[in-house]
Coordinates of C-alpha atoms and ligand atoms in Angstrom, one line a residue:
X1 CA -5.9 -2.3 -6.7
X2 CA -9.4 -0.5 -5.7
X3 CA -11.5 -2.3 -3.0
X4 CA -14.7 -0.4 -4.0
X5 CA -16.3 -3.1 -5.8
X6 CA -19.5 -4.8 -5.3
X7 CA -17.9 -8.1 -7.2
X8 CA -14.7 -9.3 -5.6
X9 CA -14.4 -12.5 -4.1
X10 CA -13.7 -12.5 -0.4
X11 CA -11.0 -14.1 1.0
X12 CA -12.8 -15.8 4.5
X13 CA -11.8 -20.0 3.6
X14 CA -14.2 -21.8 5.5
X15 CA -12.9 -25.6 4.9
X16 CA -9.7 -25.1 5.8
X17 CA -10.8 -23.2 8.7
X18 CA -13.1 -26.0 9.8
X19 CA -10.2 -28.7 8.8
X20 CA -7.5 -26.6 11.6
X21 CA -11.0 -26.9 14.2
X22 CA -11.0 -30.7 13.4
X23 CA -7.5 -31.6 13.5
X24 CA -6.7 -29.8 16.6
X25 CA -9.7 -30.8 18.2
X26 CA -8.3 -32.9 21.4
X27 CA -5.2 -30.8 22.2
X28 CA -2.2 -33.2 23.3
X29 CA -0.7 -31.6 26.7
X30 CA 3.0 -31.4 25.3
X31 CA 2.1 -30.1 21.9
X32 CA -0.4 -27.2 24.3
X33 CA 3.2 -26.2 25.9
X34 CA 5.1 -26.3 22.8
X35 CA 2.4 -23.5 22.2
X36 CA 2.4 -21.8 25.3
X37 CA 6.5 -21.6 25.1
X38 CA 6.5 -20.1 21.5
X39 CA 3.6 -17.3 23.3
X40 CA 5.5 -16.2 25.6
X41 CA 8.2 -14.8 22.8
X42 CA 5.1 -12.5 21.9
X43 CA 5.3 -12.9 18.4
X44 CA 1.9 -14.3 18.2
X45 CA 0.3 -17.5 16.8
X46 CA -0.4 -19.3 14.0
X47 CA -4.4 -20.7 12.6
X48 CA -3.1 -24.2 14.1
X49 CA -1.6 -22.9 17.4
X50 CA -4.9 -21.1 18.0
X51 CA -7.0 -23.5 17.3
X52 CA -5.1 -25.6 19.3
X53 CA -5.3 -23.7 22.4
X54 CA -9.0 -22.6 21.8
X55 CA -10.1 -26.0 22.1
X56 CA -8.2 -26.7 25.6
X57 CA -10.8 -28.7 27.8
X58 CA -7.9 -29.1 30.9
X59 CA -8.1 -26.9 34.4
X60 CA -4.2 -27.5 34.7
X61 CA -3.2 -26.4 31.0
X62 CA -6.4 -23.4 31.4
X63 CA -4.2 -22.6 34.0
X64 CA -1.0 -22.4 32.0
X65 CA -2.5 -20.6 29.5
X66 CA -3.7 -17.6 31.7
X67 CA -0.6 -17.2 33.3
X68 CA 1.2 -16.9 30.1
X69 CA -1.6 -14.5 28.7
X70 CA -1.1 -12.4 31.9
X71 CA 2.4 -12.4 31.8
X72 CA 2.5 -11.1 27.7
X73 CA 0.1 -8.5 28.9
X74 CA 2.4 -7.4 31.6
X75 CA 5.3 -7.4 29.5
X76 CA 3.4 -5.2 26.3
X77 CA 1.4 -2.8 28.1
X78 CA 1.9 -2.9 31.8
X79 CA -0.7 -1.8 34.1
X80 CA -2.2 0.7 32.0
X81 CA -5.4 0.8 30.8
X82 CA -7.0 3.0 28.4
X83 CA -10.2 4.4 28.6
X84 CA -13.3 5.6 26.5
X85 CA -17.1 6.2 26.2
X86 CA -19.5 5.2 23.6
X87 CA -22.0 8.3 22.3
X88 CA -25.1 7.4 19.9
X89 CA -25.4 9.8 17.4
X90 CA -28.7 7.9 15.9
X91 CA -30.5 5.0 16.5
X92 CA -32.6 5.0 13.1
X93 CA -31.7 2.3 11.1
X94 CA -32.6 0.4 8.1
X95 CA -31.2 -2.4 8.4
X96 CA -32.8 -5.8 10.1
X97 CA -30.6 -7.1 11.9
X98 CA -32.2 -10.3 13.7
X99 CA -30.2 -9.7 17.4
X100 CA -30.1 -6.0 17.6
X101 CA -33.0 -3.5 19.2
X102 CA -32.4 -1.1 16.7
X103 CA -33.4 -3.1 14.0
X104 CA -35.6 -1.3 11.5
X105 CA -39.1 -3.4 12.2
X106 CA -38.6 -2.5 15.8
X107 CA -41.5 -0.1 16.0
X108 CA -41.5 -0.2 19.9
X109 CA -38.0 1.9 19.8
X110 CA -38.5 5.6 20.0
X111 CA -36.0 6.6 17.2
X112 CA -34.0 9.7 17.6
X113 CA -31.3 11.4 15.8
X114 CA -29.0 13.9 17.7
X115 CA -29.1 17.2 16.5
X116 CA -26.0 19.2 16.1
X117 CA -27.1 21.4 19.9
X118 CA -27.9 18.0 21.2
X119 CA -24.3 16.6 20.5
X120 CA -22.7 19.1 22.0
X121 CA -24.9 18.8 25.0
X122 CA -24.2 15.0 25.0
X123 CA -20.3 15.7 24.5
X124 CA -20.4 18.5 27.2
X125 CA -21.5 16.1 29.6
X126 CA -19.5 13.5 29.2
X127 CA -15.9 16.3 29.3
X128 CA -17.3 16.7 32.7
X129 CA -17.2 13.7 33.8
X130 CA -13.3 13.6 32.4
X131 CA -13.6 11.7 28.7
X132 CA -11.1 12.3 26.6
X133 CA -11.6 9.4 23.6
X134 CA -15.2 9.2 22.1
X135 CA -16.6 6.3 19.8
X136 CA -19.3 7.7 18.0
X137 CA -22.1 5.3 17.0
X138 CA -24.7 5.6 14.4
X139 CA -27.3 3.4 13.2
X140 CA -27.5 2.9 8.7
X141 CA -30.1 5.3 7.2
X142 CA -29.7 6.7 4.0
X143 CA -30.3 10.3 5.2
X144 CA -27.6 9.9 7.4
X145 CA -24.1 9.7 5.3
X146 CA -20.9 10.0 5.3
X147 CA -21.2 14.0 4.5
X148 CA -23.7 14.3 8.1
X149 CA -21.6 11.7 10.3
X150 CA -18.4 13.6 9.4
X151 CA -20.0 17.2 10.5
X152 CA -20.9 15.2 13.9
X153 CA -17.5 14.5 14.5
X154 CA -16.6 17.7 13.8
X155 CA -18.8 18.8 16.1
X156 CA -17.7 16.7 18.9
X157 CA -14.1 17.8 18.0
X158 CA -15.0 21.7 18.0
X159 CA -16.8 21.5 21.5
X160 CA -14.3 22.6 23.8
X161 CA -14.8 24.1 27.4
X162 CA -12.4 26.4 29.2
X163 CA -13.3 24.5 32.0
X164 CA -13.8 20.8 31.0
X165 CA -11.5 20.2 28.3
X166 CA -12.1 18.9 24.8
X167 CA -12.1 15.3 23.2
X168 CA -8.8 14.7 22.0
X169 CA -9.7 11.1 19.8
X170 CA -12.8 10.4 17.9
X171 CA -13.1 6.9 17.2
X172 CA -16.4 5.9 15.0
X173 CA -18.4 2.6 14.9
X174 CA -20.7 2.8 11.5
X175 CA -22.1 1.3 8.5
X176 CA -19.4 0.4 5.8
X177 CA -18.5 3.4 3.3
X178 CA -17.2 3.9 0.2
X179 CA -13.8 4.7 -0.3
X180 CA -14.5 8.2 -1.1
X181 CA -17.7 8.2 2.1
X182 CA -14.4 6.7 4.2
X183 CA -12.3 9.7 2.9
X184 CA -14.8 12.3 4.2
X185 CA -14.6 10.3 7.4
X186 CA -10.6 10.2 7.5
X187 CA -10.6 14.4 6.6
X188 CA -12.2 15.5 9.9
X189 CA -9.6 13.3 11.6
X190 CA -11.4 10.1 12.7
X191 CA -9.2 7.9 15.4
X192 CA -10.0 4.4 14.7
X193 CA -12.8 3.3 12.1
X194 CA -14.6 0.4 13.8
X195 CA -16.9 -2.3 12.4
X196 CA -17.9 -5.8 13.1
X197 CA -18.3 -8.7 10.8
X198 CA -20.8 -10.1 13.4
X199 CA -20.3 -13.3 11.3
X200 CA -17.8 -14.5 9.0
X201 CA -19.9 -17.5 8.6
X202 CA -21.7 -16.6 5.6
X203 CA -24.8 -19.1 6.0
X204 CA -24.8 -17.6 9.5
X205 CA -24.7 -14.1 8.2
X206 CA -27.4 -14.6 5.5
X207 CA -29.9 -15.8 8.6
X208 CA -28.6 -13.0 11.1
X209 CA -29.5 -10.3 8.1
X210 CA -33.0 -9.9 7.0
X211 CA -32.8 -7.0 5.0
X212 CA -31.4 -3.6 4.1
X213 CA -27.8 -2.9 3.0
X214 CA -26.1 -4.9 5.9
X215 CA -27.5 -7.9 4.3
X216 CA -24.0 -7.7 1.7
X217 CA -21.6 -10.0 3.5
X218 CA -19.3 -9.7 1.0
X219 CA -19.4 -5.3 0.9
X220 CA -19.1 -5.1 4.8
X221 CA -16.4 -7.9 5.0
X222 CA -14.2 -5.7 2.6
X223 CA -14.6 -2.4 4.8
X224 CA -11.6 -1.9 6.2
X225 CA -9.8 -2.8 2.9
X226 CA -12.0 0.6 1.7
X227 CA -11.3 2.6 4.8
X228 CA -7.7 1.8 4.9
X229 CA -7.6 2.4 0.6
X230 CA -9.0 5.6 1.8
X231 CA -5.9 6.4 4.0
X232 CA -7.7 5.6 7.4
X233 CA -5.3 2.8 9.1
X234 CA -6.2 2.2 12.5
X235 CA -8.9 0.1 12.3
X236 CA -10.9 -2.1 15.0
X237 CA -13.1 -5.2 14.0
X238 CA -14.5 -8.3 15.7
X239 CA -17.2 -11.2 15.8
X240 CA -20.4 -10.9 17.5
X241 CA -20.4 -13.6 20.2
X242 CA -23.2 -16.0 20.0
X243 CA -24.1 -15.8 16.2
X244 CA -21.5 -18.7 15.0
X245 CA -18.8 -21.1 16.9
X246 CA -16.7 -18.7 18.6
X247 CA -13.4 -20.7 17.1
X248 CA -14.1 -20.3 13.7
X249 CA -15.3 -16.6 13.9
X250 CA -11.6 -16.4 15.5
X251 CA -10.0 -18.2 12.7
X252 CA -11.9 -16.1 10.6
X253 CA -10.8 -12.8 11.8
X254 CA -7.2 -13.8 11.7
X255 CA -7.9 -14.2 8.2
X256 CA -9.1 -11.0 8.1
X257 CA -6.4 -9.7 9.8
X258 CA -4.1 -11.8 7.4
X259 CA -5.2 -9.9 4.3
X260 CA -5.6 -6.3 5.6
X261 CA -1.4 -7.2 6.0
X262 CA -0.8 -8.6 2.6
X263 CA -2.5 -5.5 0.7
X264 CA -1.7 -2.8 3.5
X265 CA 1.3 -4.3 5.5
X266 CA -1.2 -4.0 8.5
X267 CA -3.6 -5.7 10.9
X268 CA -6.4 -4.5 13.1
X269 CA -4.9 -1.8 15.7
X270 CA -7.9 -3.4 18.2
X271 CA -10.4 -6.3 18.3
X272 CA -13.4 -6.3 20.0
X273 CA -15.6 -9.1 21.4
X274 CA -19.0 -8.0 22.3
X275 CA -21.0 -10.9 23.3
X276 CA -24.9 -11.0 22.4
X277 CA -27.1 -9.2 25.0
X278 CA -30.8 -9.1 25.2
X279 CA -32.3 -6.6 23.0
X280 CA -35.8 -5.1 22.7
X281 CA -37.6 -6.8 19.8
X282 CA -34.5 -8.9 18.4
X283 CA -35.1 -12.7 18.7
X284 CA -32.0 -13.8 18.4
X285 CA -30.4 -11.9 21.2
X286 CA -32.4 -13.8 23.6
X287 CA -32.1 -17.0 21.8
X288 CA -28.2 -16.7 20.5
X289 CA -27.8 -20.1 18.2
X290 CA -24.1 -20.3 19.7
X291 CA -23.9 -19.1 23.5
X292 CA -20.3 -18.5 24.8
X293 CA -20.0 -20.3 28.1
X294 CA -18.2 -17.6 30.8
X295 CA -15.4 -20.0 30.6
X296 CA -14.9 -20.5 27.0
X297 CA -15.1 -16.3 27.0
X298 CA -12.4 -15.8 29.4
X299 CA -10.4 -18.6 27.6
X300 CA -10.7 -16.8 23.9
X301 CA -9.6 -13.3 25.4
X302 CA -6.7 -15.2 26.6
X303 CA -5.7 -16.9 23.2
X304 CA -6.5 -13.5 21.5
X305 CA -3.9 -12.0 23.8
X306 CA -1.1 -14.4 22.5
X307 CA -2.0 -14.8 19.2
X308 CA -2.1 -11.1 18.5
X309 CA 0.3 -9.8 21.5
X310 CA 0.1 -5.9 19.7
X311 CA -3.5 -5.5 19.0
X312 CA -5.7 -3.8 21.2
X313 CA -8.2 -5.4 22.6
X314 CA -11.3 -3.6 23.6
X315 CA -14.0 -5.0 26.2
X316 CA -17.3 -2.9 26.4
X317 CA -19.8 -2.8 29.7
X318 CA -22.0 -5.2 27.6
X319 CA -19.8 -7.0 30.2
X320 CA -20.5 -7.0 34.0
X321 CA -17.9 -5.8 36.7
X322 CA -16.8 -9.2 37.8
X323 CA -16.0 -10.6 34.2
X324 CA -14.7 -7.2 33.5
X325 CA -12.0 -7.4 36.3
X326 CA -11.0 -11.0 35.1
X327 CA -10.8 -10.3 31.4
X328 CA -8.4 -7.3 32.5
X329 CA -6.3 -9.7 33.8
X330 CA -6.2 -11.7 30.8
X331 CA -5.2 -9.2 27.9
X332 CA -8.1 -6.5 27.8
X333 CA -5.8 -3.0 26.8
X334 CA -9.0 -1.1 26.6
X335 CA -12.7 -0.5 28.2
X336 CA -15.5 1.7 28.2
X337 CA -16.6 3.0 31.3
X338 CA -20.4 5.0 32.1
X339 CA -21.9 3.5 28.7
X340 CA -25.4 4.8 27.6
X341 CA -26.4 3.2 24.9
X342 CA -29.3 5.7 23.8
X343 CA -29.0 8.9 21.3
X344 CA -29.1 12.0 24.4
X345 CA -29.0 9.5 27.7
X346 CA -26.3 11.3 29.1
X347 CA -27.7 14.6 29.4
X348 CA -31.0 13.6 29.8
X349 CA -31.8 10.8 32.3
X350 CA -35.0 9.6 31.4
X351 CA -33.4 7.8 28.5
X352 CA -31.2 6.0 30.9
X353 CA -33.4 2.9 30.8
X354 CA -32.8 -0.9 29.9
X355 CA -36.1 -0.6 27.5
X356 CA -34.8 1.9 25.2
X357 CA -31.0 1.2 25.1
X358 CA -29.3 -0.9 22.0
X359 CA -28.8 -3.8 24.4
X360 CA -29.0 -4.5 28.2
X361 CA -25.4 -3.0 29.8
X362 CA -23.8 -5.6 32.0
X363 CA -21.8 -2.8 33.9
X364 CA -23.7 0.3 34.8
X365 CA -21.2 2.0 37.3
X366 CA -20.0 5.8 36.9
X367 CA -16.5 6.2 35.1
X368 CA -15.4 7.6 38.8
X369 CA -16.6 4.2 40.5
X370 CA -14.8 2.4 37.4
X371 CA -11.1 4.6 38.2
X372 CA -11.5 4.1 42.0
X373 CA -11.8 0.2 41.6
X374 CA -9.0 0.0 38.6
X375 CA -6.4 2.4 41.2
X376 CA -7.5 -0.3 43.9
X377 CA -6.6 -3.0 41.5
X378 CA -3.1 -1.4 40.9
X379 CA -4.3 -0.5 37.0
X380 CA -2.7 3.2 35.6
X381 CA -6.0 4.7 33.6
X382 CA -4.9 6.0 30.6
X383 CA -6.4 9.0 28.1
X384 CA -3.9 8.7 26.4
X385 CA -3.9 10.1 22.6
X386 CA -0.4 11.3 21.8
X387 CA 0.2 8.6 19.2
X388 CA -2.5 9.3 17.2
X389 CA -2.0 13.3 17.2
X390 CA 1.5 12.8 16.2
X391 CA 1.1 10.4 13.4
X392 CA 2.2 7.3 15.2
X393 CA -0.8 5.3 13.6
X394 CA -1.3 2.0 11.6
X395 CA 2.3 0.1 10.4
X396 CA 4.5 2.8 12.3
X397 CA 2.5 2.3 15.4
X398 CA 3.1 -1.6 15.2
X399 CA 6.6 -1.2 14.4
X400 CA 6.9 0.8 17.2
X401 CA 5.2 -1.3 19.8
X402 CA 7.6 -4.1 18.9
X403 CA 10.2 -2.2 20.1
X404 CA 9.3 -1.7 23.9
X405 CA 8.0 1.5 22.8
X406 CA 5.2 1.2 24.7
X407 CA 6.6 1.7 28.4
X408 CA 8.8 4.6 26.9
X409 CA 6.1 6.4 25.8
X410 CA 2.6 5.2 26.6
X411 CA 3.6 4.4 30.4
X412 CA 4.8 8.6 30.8
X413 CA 1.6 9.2 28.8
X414 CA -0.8 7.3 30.8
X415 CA 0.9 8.9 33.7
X416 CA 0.3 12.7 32.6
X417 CA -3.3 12.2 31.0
X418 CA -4.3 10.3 34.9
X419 CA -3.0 13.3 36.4
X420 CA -5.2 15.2 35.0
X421 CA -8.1 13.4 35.5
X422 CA -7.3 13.5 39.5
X423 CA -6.7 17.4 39.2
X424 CA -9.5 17.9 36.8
X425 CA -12.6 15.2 37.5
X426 CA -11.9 12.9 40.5
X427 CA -13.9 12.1 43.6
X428 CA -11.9 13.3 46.5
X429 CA -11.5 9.7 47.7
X430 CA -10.3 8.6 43.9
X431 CA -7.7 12.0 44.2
X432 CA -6.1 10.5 47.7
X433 CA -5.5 7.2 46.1
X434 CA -4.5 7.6 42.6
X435 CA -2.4 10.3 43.8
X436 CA -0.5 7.5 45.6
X437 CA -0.5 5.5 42.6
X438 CA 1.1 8.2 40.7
X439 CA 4.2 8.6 43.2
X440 CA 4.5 5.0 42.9
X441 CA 4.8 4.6 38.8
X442 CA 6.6 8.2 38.5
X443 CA 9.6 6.5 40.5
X444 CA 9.2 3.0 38.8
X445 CA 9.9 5.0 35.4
X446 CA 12.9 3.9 33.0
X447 CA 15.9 5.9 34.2
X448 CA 15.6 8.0 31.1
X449 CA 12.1 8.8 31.0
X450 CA 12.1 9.7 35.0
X451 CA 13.2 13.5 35.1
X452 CA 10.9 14.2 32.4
X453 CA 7.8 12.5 33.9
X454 CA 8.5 14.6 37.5
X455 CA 8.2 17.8 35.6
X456 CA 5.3 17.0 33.0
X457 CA 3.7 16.2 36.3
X458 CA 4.3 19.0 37.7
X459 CA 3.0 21.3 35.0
X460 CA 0.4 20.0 35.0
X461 CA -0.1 20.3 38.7
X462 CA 1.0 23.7 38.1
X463 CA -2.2 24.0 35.6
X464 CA -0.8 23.4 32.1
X465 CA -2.6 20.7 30.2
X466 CA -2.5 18.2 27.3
X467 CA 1.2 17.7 27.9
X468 CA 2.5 14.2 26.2
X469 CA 5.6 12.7 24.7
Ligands
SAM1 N1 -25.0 0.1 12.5 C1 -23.6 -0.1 12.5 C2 -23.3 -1.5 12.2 O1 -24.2 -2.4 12.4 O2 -22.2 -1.8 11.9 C3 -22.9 0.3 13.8 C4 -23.7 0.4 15.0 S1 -24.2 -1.1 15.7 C5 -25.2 -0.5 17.0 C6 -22.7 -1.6 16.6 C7 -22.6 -3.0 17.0 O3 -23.5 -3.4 18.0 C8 -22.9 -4.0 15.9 O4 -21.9 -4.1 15.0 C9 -23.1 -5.3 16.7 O5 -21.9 -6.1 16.8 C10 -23.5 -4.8 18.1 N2 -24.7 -5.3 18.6 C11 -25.9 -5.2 18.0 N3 -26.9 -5.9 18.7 C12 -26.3 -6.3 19.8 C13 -26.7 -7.1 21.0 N4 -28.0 -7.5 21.1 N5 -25.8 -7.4 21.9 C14 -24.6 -7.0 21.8 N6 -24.1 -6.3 20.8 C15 -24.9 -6.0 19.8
SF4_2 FE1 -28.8 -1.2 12.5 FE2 -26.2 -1.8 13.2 FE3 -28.3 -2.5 14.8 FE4 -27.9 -3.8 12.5 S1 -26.5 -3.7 14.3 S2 -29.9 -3.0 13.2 S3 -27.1 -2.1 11.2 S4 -27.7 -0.4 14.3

């Protein structure tokens, strides 16, 4: 079955998703641990389990559910964390979106397309600050397709210094494709294909849409059934906070999730949750219809966490430091860290200002500030990219991950790639104590991984590089 169609009939179910809301709507404290007991087997949840735990209005059972979030967190992916940085290719769009500053009748925003010299001068920068895993964002225009954004990933992929490295994962965030757009896409090697519903409240989505091709609820809600028809299968999706009631835009996406499985025995590989930020010229980021309370936010990461214990789950620096650190706690397996949110702000400074950025970043520190306070926190930073250069992607990746794969392989990984970073990029005072941190996780290796971490390490000590398992 082809997904490129115009006419097929979505697969969100509204009713029942607002019948689970209604009938789980004052959770019963026995039923919540029933819940919270079948979690912590990590097989994740079901629409009425996560309803059921969305809608918790108790300090004690709050409790109970972080604890169990933290503890399936701890168990899946230990203390690593993995990390990348955004880079806008373009900001023109044609689209109007009603919450975003790039929104085509925002005539205050100086629109600018990178050039092919001006992404490798973005790219260049950001290798020497120690990036490893990009996520290329573009605005929609029709001059810019699928043919353009795939020579700008090749671009990003073919600048490599002898003396700062390469990116090793491109991961894009664009306008939906075609299957064969999505194939260009998937031929120069694209990591994950990202792209938010924003809404899968289609009244909500109609209002939020005010034009241009975005306004086709229906054609963006059946992207990742193109991109993954087209042979891409890691793919990362996720509500826009604020728009609609957070529970059913959850509900929603585990519908989502629930289809991409039936036709392609797969889910997303990461969710994201960016919540609305104030935008230049975009109403309805100043005025969301459905603000997220900090404490509803932090409770929904949780829930996520359990409900979908293999899926990564990506927090951006829309976010400021202190939620950042919570939500870490909770089930966050990926940030990004020194975001610029302007085409060319990383090499040149004058764009680095909130008045021309996509939205207002909650978290403005350096990627080196970022590592020093993870090490501090007892977090392994990870640049990891093994699984994705050796085919370990989509349904084999899952299938792996159930298996405790993940500390046999990403653990050792994590190790290597952050020893790098401390020969290659760190501070002097980040060096002394992720050094430290190193000794400390080589010995706590599994007995059979151990020998071979010590002399990975010490290659790449030695000089080697891009060593992994
Ligand atoms: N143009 C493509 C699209 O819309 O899918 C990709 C780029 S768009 C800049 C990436 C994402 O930014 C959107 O999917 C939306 O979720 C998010 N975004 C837009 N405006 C935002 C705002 N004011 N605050 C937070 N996130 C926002
Ligand atoms: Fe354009 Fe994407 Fe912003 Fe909408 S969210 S205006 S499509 S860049």
């Amino acid at each position: 079955m082809s997904f490129d169609s115009r006419s097929l009939p979505g697969f969100i179910d509204e009713e029942k998703i607002e019948s689970v809301i209604a009938a789980t709507a004052k959770p019963d404290a026995v039923r919540v641990r029933e819940i919270l007991a079948k979690a912590r087997e990590a097989k994740g949840l079901d629409a009425e389990e996560t309803a059921t735990l969305l809608q918790l209005d108790n300090e004690e059972l709050d409790a109970e559910l972080f604890a169990t979030a933290k503890k399936v967190k701890q168990t899946i992916y230990g203390n690593r964390l993995v990390l990348f940085a955004p880079l806008y290719i373009t900001n023109e769009c044609y689209n109007r979106c009603a919450y975003c500053g790039f929104n085509a009748t925002n005539s205050d925003l100086k629109r600018r397309t990178l050039s092919e010299d001006e992404i490798r001068a973005e790219v260049e920068v950001l290798e020497r600050l120690g990036h490893k895993r990009l996520l290329l964002v573009y605005g929609e225009h029709p001059r810019l397709d699928a043919d353009w954004m795939a020579r700008t990933i090749q671009v990003v992929y073919d600048t490599v210094s002898e003396k700062s490295g390469e990116i090793r994962r491109v991961n894009i965030n664009c306008a939906p494709q075609t299957v064969d757009g999505f194939r260009k896409l998937h031929d120069v090697g694209i990591g994950t294909y990202q792209c938010f519903q924003e809404t899968y409240h289609k009244a909500t989505y109609d209002k939020a849409h005010l034009g241009g091709p975005k306004k086709d609820y229906l054609w963006r809600l059946y992207a990742m059934h193109r991109a993954m028809e087209a042979g891409i299968d890691d793919v990362g999706m996720g509500p826009l906070l604020g728009l609609y009631d957070y529970r059913f835009e959850i509900l929603a996406l585990m519908q989502h999730a629930a289809d991409l499985e039936k036709h392609f025995g797969v889910g997303p590989h990461t969710i994201s949750f960016p919540r609305l930020e104030p935008a230049l010229n975009a109403d309805m980021a100043f005025n969301p219809p459905h603000p997220l309370t900090d404490s509803q936010f932090k409770r929904m990461v949780a829930v996520l966490r359990l409900a979908v214990p293999y899926t990564g789950l990506i927090l951006s620096t829309r976010e400021n430091a202190a939620m950042r650190r919570e939500l870490l706690e909770l089930g966050v397996s990926q940030i990004s860290a020194g975001s610029r949110t302007y085409p060319g702000a990383y090499s040149d400074p004058s764009y680095d200002r909130p008045d021309v950025q996509q939205f207002c970043v909650g978290d403005s520190r350096s990627l080196d500030e970022v590592i020093a306070e993870l090490v501090s926190l007892g977090y392994l930073p990870s640049w990891c990219t093994a699984c994705y250069r050796l085919g370990r992607t989509g349904e084999h990746f899952m299938e792996l991950a159930k298996k405790g794969f993940i500390q046999e392989f990403c653990h050792p990984n994590a190790l290597l790639t952050f020893n790098e970073y401390l020969h290659d990029y760190a501070s002097e005072s980040t060096r002394e104590a992720g050094r430290k941190l190193i000794e400390k996780e080589a010995a706590g290796c599994p007995e059979n991984r151990r020998e071979l971490v010590a002399s990975r390490l010490q290659r790449i000590d030695g000089g080697e590089r891009d060593l992994y398992i």
